[in-house]
PDB file of C-alpha atoms in Angstrom:
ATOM      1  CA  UNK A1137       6.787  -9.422  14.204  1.00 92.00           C
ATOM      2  CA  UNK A1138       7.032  -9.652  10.392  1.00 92.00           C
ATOM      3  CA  UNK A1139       6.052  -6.634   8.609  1.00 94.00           C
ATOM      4  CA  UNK A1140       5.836  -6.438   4.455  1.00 91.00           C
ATOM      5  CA  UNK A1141       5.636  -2.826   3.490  1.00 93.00           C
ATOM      6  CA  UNK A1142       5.002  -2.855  -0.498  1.00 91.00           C
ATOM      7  CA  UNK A1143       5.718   0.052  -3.041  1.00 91.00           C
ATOM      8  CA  UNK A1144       4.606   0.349  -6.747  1.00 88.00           C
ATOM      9  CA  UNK A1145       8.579   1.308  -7.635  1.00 89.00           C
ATOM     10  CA  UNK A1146      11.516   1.952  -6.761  1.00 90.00           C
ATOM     11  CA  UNK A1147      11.516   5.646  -6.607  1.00 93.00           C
ATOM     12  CA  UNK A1148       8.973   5.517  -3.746  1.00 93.00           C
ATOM     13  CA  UNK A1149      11.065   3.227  -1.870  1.00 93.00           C
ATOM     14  CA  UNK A1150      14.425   5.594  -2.530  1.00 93.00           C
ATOM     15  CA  UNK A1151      13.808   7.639   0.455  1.00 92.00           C
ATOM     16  CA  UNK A1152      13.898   4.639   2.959  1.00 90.00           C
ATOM     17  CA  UNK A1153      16.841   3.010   1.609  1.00 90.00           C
ATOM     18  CA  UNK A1154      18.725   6.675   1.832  1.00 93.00           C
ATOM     19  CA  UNK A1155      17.959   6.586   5.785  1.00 91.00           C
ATOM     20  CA  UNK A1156      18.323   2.621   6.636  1.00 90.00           C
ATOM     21  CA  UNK A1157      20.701  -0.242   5.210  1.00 92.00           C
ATOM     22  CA  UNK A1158      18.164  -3.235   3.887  1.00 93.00           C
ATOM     23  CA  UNK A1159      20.143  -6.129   2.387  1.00 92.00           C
ATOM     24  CA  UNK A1160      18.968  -7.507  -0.660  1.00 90.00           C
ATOM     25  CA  UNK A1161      17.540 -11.181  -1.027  1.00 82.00           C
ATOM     26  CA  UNK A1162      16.665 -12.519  -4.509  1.00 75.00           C
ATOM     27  CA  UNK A1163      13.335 -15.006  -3.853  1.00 63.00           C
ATOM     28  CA  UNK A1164      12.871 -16.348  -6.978  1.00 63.00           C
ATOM     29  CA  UNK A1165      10.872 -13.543  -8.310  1.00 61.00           C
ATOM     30  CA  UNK A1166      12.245 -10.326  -7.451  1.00 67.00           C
ATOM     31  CA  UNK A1167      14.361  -8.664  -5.244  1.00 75.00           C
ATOM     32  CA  UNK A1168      12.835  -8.704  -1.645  1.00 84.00           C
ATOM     33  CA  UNK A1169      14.706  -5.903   0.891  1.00 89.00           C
ATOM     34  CA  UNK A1170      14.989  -6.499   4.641  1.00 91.00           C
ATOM     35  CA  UNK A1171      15.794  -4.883   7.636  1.00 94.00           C
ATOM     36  CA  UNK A1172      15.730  -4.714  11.457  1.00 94.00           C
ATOM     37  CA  UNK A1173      13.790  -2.422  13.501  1.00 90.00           C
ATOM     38  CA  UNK A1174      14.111  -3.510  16.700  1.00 93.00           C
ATOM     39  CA  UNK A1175      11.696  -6.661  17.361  1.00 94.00           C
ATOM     40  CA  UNK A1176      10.608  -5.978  13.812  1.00 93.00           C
ATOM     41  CA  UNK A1177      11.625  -7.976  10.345  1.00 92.00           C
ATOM     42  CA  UNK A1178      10.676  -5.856   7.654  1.00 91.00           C
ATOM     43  CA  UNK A1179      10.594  -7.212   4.131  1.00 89.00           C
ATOM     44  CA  UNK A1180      10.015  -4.150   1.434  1.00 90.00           C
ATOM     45  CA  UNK A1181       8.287  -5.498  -2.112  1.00 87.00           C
ATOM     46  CA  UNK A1182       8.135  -3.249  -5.195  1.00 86.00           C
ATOM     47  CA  UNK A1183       4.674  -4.686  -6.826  1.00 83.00           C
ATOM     48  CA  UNK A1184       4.987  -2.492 -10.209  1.00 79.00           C
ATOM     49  CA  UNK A1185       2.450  -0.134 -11.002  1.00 81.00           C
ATOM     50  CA  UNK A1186      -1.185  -0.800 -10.965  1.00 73.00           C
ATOM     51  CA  UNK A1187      -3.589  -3.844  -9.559  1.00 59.00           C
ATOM     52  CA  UNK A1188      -3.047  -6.350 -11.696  1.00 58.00           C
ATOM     53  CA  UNK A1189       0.213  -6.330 -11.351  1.00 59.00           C
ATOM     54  CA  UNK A1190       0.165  -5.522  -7.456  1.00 55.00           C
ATOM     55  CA  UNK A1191      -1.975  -8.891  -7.187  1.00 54.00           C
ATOM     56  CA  UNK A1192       0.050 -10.942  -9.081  1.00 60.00           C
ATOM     57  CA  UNK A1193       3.285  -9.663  -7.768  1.00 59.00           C
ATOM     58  CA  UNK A1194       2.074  -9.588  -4.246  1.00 58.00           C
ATOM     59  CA  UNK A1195       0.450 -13.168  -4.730  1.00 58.00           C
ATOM     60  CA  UNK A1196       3.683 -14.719  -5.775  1.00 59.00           C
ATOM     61  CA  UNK A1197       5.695 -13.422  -2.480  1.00 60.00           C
ATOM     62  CA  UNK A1198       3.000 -13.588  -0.312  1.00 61.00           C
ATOM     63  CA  UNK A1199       2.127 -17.140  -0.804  1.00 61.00           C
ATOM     64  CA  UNK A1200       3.473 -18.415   2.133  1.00 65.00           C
ATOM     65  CA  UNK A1201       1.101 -16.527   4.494  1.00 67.00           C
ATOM     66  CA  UNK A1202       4.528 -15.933   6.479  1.00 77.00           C
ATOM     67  CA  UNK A1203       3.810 -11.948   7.721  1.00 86.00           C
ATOM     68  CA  UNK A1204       1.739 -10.302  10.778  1.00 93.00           C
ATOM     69  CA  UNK A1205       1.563  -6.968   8.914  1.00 95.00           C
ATOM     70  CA  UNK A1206       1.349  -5.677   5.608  1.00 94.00           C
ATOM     71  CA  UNK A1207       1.132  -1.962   4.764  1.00 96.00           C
ATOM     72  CA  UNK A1208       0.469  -0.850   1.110  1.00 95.00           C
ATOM     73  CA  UNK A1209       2.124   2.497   0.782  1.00 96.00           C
ATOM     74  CA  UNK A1210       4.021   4.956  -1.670  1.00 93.00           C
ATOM     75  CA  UNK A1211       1.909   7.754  -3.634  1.00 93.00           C
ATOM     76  CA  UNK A1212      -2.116   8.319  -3.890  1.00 93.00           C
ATOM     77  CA  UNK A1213      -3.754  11.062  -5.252  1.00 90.00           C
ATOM     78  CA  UNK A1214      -5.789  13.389  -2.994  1.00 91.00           C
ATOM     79  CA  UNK A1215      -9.463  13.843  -5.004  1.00 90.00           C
ATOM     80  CA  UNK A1216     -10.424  16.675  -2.344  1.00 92.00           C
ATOM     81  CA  UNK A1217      -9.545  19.936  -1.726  1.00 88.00           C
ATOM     82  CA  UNK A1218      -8.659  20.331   1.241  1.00 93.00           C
ATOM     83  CA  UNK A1219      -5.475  17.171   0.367  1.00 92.00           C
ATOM     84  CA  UNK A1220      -2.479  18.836  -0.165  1.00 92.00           C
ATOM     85  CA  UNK A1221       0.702  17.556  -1.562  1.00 92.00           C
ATOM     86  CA  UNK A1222       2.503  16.247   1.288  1.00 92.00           C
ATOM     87  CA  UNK A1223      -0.098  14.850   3.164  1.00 96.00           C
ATOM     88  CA  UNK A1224      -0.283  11.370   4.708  1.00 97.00           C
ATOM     89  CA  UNK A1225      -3.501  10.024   3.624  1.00 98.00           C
ATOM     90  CA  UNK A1226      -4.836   6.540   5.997  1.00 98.00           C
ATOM     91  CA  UNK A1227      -7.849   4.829   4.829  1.00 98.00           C
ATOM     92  CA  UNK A1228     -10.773   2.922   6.785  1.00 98.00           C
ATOM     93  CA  UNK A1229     -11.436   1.545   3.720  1.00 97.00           C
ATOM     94  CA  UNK A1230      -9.789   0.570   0.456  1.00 97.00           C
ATOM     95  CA  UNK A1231     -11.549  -0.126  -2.594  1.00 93.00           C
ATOM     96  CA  UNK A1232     -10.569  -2.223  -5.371  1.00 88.00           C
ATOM     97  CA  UNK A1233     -12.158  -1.521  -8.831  1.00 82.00           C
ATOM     98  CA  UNK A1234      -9.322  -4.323 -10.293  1.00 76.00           C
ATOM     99  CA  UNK A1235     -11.139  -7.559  -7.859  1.00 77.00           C
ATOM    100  CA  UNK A1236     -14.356  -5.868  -7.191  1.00 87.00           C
ATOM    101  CA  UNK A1237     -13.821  -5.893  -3.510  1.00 90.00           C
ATOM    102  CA  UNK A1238     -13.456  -3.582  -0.550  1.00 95.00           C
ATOM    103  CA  UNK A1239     -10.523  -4.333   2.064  1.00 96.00           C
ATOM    104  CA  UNK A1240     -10.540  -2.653   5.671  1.00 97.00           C
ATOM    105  CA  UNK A1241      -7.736  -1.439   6.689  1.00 98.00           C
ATOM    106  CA  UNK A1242      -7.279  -2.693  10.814  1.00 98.00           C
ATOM    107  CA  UNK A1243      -8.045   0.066  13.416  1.00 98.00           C
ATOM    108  CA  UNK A1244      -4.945   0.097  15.404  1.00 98.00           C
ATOM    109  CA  UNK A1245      -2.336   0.419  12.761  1.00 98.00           C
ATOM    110  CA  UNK A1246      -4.527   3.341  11.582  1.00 98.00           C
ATOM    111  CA  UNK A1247      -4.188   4.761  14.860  1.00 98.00           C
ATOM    112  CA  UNK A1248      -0.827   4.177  14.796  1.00 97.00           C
ATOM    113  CA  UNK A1249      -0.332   6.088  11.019  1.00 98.00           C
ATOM    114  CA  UNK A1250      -2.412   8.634  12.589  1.00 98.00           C
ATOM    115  CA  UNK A1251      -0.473   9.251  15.942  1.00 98.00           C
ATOM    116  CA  UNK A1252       2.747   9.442  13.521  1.00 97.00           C
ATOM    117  CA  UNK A1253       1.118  12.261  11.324  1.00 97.00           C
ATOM    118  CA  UNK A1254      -1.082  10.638   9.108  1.00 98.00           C
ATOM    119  CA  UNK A1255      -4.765  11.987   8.046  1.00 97.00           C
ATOM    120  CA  UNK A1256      -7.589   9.307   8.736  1.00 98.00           C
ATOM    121  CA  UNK A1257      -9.937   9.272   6.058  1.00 98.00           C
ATOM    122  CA  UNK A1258     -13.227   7.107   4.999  1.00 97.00           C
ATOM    123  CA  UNK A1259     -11.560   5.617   1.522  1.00 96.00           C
ATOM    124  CA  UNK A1260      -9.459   5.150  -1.192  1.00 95.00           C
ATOM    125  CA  UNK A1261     -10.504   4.220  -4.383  1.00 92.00           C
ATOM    126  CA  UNK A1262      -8.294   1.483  -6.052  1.00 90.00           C
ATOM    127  CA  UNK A1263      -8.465   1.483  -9.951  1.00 87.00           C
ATOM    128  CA  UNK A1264      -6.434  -0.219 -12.728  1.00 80.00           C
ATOM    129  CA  UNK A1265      -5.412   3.129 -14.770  1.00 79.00           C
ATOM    130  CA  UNK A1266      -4.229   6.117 -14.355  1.00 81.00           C
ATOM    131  CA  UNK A1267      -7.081   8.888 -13.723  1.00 79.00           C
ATOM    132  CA  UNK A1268      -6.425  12.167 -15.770  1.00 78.00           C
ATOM    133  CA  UNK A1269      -9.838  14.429 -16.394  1.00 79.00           C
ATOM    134  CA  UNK A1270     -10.622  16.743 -14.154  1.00 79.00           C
ATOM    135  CA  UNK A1271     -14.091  15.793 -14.888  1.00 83.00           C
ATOM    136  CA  UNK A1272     -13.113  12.080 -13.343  1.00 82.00           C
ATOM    137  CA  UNK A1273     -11.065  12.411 -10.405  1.00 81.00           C
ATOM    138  CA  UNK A1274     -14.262  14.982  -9.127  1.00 78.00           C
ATOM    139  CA  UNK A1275     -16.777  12.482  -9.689  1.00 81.00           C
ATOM    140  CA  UNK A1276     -14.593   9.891  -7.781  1.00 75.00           C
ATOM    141  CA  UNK A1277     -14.103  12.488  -4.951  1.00 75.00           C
ATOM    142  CA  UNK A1278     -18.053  11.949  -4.008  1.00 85.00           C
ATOM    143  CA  UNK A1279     -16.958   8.396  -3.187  1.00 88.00           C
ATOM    144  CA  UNK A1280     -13.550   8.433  -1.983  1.00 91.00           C
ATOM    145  CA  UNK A1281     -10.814  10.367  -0.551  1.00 93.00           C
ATOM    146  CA  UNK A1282      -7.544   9.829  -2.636  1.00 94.00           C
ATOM    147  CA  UNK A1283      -6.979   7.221  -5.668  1.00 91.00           C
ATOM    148  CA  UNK A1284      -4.272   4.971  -6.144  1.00 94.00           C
ATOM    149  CA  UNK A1285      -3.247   2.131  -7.563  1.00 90.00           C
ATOM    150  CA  UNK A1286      -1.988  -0.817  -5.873  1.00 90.00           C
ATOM    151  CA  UNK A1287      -3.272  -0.864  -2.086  1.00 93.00           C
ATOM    152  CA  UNK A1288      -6.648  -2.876  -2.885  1.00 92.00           C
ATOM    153  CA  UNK A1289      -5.271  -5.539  -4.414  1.00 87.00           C
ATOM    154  CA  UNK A1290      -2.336  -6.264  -2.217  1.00 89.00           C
ATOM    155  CA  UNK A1291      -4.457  -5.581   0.905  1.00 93.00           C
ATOM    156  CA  UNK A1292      -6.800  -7.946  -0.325  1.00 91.00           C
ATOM    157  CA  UNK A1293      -4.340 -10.947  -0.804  1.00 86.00           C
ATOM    158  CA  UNK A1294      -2.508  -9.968   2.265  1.00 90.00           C
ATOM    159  CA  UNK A1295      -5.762 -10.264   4.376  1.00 92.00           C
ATOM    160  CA  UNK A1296      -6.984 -13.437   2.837  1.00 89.00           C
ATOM    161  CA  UNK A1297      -3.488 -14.865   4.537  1.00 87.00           C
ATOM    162  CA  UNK A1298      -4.259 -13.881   7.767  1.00 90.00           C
ATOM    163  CA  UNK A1299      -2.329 -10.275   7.812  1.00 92.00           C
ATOM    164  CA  UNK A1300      -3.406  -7.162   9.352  1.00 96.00           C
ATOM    165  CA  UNK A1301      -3.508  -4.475   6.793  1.00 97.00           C
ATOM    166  CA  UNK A1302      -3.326  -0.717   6.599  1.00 98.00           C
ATOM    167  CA  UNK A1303      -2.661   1.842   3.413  1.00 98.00           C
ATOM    168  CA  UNK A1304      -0.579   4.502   3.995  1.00 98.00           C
ATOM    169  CA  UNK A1305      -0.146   6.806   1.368  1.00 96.00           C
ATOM    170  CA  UNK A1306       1.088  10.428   0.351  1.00 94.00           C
TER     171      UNK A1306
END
């Protein structure tokens, strides 16, 4: 099974790479990472930050449709009270303010997040900046859970290929 697991930057992905060796492969882009787990071939992408540069990043290594799995994660933040730093946050829904579309995220590798310790909830809202006001990140609590950055666009292209997809955030 071929699983891309995508990160805005590098800092995200340092904890992984402290844990697990992934060799580096250069693909014309960017750097790509990969490892081995088990019957698993991961391949890590860093996308940059935010969706525009998510999708095209994610469109340029994804191209080749060549992946079973791909799971947006890194950092989201929580618009609710009762999110706490720390938390896993899994989505049913993800959606993207950048291409004006919502992605699902597929039911078993939600279970799956959730039966490793992630928190299942309805939505995450996708933007293209950075929210700061108080004032905004309540007003987009009525309609989602957590905000973030990236997932909606990748998830998008990565479904249109024929992935199954799945945000995973803290």
């Amino acid at each position: 099974m071929k699983v891309v697991v995508t990160f805005a930057v590098d800092a995200e992905f340092a904890p992984w790479r402290r844990i697990r060796y992934f060799a580096v492969n250069h693909d014309g882009f960017s750097q790509v990472y990969m490892a081995r787990f088990g019957e698993v071939e991961a391949q890590v992408l860093l996308t940059g930050i935010g969706g525009k540069s998510a999708w095209t990043e994610s469109l340029k290594r994804m191209k080749n449709g060549d992946m079973d799995v791909c799971i947006s994660s890194g950092l989201a933040g929580g618009l609710r009270a009762q999110y706490r730093p720390g938390d896993v946050l899994t989505p049913r829904l993800v959606r993207s303010v950048v291409l004006r579309k919502n992605v699902s995220c597929d039911t078993v590798l939600r279970i799956l997040a959730v039966g490793a310790g992630a928190r299942e909830v309805a939505s995450f809202y996708s933007t293209a900046t950075v929210i700061l006001s108080a004032t905004e990140k309540q007003r987009l609590g009525i309609e989602a859970d957590a905000v973030e950055m990236e997932s909606g666009a990748v998830l998008y292209e990565a479904a249109a290929l024929g992935a199954r997809v799945v945000a995973i955030r803290g």
